[in-house]
PDB file of C-alpha atoms in Angstrom:
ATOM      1  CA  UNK Y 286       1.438  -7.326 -16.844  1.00 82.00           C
ATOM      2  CA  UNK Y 287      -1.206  -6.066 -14.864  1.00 87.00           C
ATOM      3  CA  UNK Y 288      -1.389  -2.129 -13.916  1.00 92.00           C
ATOM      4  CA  UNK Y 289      -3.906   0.016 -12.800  1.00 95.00           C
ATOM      5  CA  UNK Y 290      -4.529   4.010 -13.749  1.00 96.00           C
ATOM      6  CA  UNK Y 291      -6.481   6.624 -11.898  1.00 96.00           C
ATOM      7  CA  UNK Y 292      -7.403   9.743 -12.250  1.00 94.00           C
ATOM      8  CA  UNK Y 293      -4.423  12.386 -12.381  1.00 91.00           C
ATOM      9  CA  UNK Y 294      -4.607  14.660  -9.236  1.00 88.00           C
ATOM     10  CA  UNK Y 295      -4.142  17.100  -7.526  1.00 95.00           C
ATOM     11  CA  UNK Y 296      -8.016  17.432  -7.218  1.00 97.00           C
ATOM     12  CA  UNK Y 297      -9.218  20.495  -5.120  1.00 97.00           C
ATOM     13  CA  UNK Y 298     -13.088  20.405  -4.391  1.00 98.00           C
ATOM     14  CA  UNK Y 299     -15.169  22.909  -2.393  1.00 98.00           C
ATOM     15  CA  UNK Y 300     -16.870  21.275   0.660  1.00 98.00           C
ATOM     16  CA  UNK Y 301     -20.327  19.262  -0.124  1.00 98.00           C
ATOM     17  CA  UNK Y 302     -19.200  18.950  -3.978  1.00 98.00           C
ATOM     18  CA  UNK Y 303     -19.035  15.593  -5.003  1.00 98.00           C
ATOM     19  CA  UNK Y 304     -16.227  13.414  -5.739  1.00 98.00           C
ATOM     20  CA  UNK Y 305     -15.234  11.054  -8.597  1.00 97.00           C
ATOM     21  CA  UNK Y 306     -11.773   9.093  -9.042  1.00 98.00           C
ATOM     22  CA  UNK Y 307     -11.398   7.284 -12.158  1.00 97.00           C
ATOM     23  CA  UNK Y 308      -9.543   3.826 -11.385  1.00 97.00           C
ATOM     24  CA  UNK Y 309      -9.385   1.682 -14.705  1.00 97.00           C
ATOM     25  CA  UNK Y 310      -7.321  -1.649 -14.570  1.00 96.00           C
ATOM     26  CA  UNK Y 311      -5.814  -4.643 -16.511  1.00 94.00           C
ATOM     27  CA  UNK Y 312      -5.457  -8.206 -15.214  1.00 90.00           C
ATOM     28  CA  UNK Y 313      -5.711 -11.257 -16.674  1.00 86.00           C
ATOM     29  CA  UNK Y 314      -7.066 -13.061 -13.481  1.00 83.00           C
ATOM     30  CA  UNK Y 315      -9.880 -12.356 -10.780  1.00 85.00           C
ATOM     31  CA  UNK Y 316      -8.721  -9.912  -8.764  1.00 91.00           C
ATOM     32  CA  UNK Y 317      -9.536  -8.305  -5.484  1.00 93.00           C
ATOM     33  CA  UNK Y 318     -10.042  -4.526  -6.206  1.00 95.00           C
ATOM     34  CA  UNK Y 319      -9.344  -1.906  -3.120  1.00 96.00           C
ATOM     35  CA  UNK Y 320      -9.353   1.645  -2.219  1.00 97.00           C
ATOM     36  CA  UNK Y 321      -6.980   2.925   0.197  1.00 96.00           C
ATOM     37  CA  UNK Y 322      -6.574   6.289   2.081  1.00 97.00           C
ATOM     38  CA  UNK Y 323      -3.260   7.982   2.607  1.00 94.00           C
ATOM     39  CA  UNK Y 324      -3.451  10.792   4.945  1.00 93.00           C
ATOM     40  CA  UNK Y 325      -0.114  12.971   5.531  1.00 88.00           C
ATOM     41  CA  UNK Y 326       2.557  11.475   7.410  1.00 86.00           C
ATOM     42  CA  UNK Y 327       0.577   8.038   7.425  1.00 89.00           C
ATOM     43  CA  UNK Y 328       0.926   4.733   6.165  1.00 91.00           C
ATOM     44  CA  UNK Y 329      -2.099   3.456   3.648  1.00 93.00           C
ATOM     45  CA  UNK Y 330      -4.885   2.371   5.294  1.00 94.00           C
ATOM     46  CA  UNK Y 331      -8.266   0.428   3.620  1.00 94.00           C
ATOM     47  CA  UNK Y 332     -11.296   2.069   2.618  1.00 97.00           C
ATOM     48  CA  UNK Y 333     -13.169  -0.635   1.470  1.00 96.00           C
ATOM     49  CA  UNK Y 334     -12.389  -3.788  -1.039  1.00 95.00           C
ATOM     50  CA  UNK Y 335     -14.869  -5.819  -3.423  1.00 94.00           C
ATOM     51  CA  UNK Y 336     -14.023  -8.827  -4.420  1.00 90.00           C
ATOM     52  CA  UNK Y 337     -16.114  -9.981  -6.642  1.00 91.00           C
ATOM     53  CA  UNK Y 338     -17.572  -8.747 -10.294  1.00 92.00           C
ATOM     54  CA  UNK Y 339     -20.398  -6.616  -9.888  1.00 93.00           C
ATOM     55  CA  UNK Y 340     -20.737  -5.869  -6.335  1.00 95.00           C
ATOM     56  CA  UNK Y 341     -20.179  -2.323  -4.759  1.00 97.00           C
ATOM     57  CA  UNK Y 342     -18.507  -1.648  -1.802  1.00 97.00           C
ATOM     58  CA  UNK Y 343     -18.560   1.188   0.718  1.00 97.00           C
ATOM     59  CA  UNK Y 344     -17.357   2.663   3.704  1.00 97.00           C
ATOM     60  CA  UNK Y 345     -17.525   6.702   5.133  1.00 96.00           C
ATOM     61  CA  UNK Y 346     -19.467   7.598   2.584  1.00 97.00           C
ATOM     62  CA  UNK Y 347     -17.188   6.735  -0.283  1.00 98.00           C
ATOM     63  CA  UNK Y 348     -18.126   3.457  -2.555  1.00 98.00           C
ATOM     64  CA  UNK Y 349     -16.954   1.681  -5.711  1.00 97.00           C
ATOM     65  CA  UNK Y 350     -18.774  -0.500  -7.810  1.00 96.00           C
ATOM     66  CA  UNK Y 351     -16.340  -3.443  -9.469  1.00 96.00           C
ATOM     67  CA  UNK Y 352     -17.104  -3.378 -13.061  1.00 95.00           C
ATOM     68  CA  UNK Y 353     -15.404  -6.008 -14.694  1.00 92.00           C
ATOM     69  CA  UNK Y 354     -16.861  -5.876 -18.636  1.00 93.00           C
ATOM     70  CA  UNK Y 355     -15.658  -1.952 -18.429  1.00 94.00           C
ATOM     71  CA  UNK Y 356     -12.702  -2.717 -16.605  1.00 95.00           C
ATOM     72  CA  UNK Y 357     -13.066   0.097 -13.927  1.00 96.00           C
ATOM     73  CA  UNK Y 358     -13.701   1.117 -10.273  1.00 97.00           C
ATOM     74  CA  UNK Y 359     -14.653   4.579  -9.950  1.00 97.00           C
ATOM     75  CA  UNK Y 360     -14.868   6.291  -6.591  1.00 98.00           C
ATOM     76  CA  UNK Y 361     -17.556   8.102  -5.740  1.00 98.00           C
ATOM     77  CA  UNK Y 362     -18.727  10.404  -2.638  1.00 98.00           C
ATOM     78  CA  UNK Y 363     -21.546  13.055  -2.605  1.00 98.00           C
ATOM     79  CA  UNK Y 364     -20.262  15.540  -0.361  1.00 98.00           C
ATOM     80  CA  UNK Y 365     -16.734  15.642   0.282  1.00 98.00           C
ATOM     81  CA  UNK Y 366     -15.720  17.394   3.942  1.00 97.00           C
ATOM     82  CA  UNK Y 367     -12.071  19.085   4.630  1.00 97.00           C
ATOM     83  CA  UNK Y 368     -11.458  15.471   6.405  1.00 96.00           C
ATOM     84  CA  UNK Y 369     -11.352  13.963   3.121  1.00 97.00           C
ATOM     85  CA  UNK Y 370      -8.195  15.563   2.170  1.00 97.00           C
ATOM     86  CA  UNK Y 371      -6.189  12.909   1.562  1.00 97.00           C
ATOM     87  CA  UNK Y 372      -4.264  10.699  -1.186  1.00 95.00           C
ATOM     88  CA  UNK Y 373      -6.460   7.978  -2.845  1.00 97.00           C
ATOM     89  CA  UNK Y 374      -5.013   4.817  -3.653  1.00 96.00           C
ATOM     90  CA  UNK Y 375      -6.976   2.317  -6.309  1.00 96.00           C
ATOM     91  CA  UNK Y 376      -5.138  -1.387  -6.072  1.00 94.00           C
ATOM     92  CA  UNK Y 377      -5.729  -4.750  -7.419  1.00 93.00           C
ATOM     93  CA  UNK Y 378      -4.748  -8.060  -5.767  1.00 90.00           C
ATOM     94  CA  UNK Y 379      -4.069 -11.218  -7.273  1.00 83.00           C
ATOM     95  CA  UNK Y 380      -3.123 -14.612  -5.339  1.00 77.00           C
ATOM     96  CA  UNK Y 381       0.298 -16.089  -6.770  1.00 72.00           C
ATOM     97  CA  UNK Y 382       0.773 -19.968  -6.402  1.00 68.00           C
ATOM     98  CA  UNK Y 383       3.607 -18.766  -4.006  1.00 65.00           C
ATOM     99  CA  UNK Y 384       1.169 -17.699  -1.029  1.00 64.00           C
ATOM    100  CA  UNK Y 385       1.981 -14.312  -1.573  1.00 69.00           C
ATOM    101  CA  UNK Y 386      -0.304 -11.859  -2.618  1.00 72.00           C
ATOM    102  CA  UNK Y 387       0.702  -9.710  -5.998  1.00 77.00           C
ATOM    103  CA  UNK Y 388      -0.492  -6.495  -5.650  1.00 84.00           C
ATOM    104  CA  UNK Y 389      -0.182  -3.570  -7.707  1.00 89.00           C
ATOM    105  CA  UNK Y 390      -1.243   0.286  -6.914  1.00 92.00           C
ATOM    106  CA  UNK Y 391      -2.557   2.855  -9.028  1.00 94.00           C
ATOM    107  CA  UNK Y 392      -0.529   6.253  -9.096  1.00 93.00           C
ATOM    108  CA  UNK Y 393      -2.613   7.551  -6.260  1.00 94.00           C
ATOM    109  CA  UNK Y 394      -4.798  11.042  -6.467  1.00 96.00           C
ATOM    110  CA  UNK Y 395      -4.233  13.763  -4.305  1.00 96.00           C
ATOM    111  CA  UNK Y 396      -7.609  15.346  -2.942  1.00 97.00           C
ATOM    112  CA  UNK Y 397      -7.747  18.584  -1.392  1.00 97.00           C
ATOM    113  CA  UNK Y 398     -11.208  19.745  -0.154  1.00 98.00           C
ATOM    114  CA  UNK Y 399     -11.422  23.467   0.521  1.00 97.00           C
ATOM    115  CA  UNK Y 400     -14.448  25.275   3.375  1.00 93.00           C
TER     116      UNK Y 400
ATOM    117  CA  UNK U 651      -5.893  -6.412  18.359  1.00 81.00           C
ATOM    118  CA  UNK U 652      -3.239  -6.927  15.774  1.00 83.00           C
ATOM    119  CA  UNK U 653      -0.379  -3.976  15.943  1.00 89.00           C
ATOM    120  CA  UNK U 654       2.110  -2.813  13.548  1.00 94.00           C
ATOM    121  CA  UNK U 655       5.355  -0.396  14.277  1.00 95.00           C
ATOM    122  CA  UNK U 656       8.024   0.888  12.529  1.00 96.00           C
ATOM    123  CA  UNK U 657      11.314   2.560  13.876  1.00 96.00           C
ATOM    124  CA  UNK U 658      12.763   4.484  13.824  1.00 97.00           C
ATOM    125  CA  UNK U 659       9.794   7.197  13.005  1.00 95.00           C
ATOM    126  CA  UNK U 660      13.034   8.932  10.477  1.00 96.00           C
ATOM    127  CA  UNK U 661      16.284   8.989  10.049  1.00 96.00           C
ATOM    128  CA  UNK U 662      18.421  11.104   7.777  1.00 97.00           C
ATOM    129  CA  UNK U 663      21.809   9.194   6.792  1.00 98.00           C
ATOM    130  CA  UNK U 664      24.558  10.104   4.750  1.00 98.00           C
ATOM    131  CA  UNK U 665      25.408   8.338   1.442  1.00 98.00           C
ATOM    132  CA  UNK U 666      27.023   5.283   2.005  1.00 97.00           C
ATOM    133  CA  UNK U 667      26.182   4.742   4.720  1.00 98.00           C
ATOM    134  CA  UNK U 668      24.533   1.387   6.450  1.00 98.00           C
ATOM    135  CA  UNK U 669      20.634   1.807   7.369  1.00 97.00           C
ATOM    136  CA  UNK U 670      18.448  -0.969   9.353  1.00 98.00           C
ATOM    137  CA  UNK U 671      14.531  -0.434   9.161  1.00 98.00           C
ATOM    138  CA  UNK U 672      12.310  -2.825  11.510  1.00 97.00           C
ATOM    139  CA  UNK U 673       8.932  -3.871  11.718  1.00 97.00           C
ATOM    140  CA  UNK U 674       6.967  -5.540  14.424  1.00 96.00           C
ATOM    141  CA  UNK U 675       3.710  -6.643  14.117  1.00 94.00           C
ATOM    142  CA  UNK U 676       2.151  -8.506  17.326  1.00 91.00           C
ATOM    143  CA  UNK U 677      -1.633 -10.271  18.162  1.00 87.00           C
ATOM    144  CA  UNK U 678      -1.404 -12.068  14.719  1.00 82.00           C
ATOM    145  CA  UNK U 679       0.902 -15.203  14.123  1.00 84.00           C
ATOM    146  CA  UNK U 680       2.508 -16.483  10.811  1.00 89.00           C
ATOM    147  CA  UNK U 681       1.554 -13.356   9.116  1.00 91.00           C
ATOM    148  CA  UNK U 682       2.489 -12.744   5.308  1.00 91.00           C
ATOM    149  CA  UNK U 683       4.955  -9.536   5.629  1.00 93.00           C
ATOM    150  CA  UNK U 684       5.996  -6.426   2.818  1.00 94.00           C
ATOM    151  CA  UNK U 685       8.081  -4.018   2.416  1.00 96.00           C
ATOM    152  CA  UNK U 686       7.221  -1.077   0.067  1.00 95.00           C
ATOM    153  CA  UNK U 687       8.888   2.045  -0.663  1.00 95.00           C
ATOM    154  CA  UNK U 688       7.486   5.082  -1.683  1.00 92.00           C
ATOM    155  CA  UNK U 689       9.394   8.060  -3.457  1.00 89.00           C
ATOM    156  CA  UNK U 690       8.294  11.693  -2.147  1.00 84.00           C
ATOM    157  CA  UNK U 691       4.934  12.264  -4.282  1.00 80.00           C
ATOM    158  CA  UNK U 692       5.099   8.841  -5.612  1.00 84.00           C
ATOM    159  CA  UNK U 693       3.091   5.265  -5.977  1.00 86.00           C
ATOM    160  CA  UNK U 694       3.842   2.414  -3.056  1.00 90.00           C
ATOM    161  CA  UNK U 695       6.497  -0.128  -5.201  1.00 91.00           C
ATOM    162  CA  UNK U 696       6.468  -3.212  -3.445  1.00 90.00           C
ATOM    163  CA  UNK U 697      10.094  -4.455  -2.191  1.00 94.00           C
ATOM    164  CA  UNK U 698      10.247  -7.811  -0.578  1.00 94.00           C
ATOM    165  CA  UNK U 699       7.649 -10.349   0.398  1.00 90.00           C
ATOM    166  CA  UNK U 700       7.794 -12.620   3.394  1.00 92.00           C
ATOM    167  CA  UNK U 701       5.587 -15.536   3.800  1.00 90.00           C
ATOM    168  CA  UNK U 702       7.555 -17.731   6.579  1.00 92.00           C
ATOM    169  CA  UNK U 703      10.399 -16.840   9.141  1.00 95.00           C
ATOM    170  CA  UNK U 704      13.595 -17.103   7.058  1.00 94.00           C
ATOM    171  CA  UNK U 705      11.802 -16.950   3.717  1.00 93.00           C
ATOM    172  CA  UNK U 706      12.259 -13.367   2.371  1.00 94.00           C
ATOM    173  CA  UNK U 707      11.277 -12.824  -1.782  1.00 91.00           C
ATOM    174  CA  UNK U 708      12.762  -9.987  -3.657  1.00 89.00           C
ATOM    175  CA  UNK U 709      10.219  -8.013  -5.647  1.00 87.00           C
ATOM    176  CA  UNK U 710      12.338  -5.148  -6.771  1.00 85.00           C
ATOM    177  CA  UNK U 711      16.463  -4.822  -6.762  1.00 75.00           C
ATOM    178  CA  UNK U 712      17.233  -1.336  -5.364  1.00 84.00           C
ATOM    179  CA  UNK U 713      20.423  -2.035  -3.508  1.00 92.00           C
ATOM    180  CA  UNK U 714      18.570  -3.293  -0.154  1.00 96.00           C
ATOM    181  CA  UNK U 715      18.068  -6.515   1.934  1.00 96.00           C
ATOM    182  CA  UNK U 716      15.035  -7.987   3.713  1.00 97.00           C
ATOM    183  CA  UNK U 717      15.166 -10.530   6.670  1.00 97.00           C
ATOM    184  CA  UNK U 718      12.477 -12.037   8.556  1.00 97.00           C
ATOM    185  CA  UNK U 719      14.736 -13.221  11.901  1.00 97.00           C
ATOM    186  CA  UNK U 720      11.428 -13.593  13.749  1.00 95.00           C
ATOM    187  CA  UNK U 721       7.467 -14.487  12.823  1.00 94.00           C
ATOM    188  CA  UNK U 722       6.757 -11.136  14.187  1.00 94.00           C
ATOM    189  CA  UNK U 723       9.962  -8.938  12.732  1.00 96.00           C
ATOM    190  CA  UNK U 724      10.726  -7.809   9.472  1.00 97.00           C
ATOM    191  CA  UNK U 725      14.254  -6.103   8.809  1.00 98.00           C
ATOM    192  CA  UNK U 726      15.395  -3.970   6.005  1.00 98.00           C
ATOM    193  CA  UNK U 727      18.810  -3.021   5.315  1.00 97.00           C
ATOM    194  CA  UNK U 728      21.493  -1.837   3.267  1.00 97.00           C
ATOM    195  CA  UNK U 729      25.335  -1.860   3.550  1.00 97.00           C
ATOM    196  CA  UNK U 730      26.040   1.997   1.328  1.00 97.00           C
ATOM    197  CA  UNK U 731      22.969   3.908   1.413  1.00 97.00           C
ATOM    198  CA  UNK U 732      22.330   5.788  -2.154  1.00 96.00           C
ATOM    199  CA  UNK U 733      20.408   8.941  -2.625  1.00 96.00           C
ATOM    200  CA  UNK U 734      18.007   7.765  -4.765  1.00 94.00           C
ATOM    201  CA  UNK U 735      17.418   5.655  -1.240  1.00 96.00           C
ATOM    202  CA  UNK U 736      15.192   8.255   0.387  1.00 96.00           C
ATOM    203  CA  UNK U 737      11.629   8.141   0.829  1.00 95.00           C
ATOM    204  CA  UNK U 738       9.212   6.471   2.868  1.00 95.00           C
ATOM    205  CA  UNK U 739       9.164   2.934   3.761  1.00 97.00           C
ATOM    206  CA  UNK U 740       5.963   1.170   4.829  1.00 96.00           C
ATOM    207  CA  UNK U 741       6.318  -2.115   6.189  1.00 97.00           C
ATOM    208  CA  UNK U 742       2.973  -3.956   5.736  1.00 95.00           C
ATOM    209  CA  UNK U 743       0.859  -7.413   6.545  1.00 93.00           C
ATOM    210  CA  UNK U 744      -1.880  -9.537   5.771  1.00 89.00           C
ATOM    211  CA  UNK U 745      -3.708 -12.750   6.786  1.00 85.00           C
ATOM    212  CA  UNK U 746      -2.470 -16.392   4.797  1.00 76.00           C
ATOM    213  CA  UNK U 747      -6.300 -16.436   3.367  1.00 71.00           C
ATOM    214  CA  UNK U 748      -6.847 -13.166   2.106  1.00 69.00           C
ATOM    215  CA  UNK U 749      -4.989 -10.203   0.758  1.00 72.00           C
ATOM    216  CA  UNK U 750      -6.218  -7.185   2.610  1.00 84.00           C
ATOM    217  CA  UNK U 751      -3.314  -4.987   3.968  1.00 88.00           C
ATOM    218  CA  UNK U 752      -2.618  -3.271   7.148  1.00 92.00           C
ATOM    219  CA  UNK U 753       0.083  -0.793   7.088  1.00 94.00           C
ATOM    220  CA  UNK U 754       2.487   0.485   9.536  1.00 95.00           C
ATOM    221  CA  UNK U 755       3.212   4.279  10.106  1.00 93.00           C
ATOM    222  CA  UNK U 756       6.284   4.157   8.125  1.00 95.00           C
ATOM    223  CA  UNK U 757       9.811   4.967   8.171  1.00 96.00           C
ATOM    224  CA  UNK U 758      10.527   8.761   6.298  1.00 96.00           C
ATOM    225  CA  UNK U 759      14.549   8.210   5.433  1.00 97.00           C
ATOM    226  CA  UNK U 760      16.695  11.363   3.791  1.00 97.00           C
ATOM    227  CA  UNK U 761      19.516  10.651   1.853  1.00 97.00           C
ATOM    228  CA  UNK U 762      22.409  13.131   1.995  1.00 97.00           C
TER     229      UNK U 762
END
């Protein structure tokens, strides 16, 4: 089935470092590949989302670029601020015959950015 | 504007007994609903899946019930709550043509 893995957290960063997540996934289909942002007390809410092969996306600073021969989508910022403390969510979507929309979530990586 | 809410905010209910979580989402019609749950620490596991008013699609058996009564409300329940029941429920929806989510606040629910 399909899944999705990303980097193990908790990360803690100093201020102005810069910031990788590992997201790696396995489909069969086309998906839609997203990032979403989980701040305390909060439900999920979307960073960005690519949907096709090849294309980056980007939003606050943060992008992804959908790499579909290496099977990944990496996140990426290149100085991280105390706001970005957060849980980071890598997900796939595929469209089922059903209408609904299969979706599955990576593990999600905690980020804590120090001053 | 499309909004989403979720009540109660939390609740902390004793084991076995009944719990009803709703969802409301208004500005948007005929919108594809979810329910996820999401252990302390833990992923988002998808629960039920609503495409039409009085459709409701079981993703995940953990004890609970969805209903859609509504096009705008989304229930979840349970007769005998368990404690492997608490967590944090996020109701959630998207547009019929594409899959991007919007999330409500959620619903943090202690087992006891």
């Amino acid at each position: 089935g399909d899944s999705v893995t990303q980097t193990e957290g908790p990360v803690t960063l100093s201020e102005g470092t810069s910031l990788t997540v590992n997201c790696s996934y396995e489909t069969k289909q086309y998906p839609t590949l997203f990032w979403y942002v989980q701040y305390p007390g909060e439900g999920p809410q979307l960073l960005f989302k690519v949907p096709k092969a090849n294309e980056k996306g980007s939003n606050r600073g943060f992008e992804a670029t959908y790499n579909k021969e290496a099977t990944s989508f990496h996140l990426q910022k290149a100085s991280v601020q105390e706001s970005d403390s957060a849980v980071y969510y890598c997900a796939l979507s595929d469209r089922m015959g059903t209408g609904n929309y299969k979706y599955v979530f990576g593990a999600g990586t905690r980020l804590k950015v120090i001053a | 504007a499309q909004t989403i809410h979720q009540w109660p905010v939390a609740e902390i209910k004793a084991v076995g007994s009944p719990l009803s979580l709703g969802c409301t989402i208004k500005g948007k019609s005929s919108p594809n609903l979810y329910w996820y749950w999401q252990a302390t620490g833990g992923t988002l596991q998808q629960l039920f899946y609503s495409i039409t008013v009085g459709q409701v699609e079981s993703v995940v058996q953990l004890n609970l019930s969805a209903s859609r009564p509504k096009d705008d409300q989304f229930i979840l329940s349970t007769e005998k709550l368990l404690l492997s029941h608490s967590g944090f429920y996020l109701c959630a929806w998207s547009h019929r043509s594409n899959s991007d989510y919007t999330f409500g606040s959620g619903t943090r629910l202690l087992v006891i």
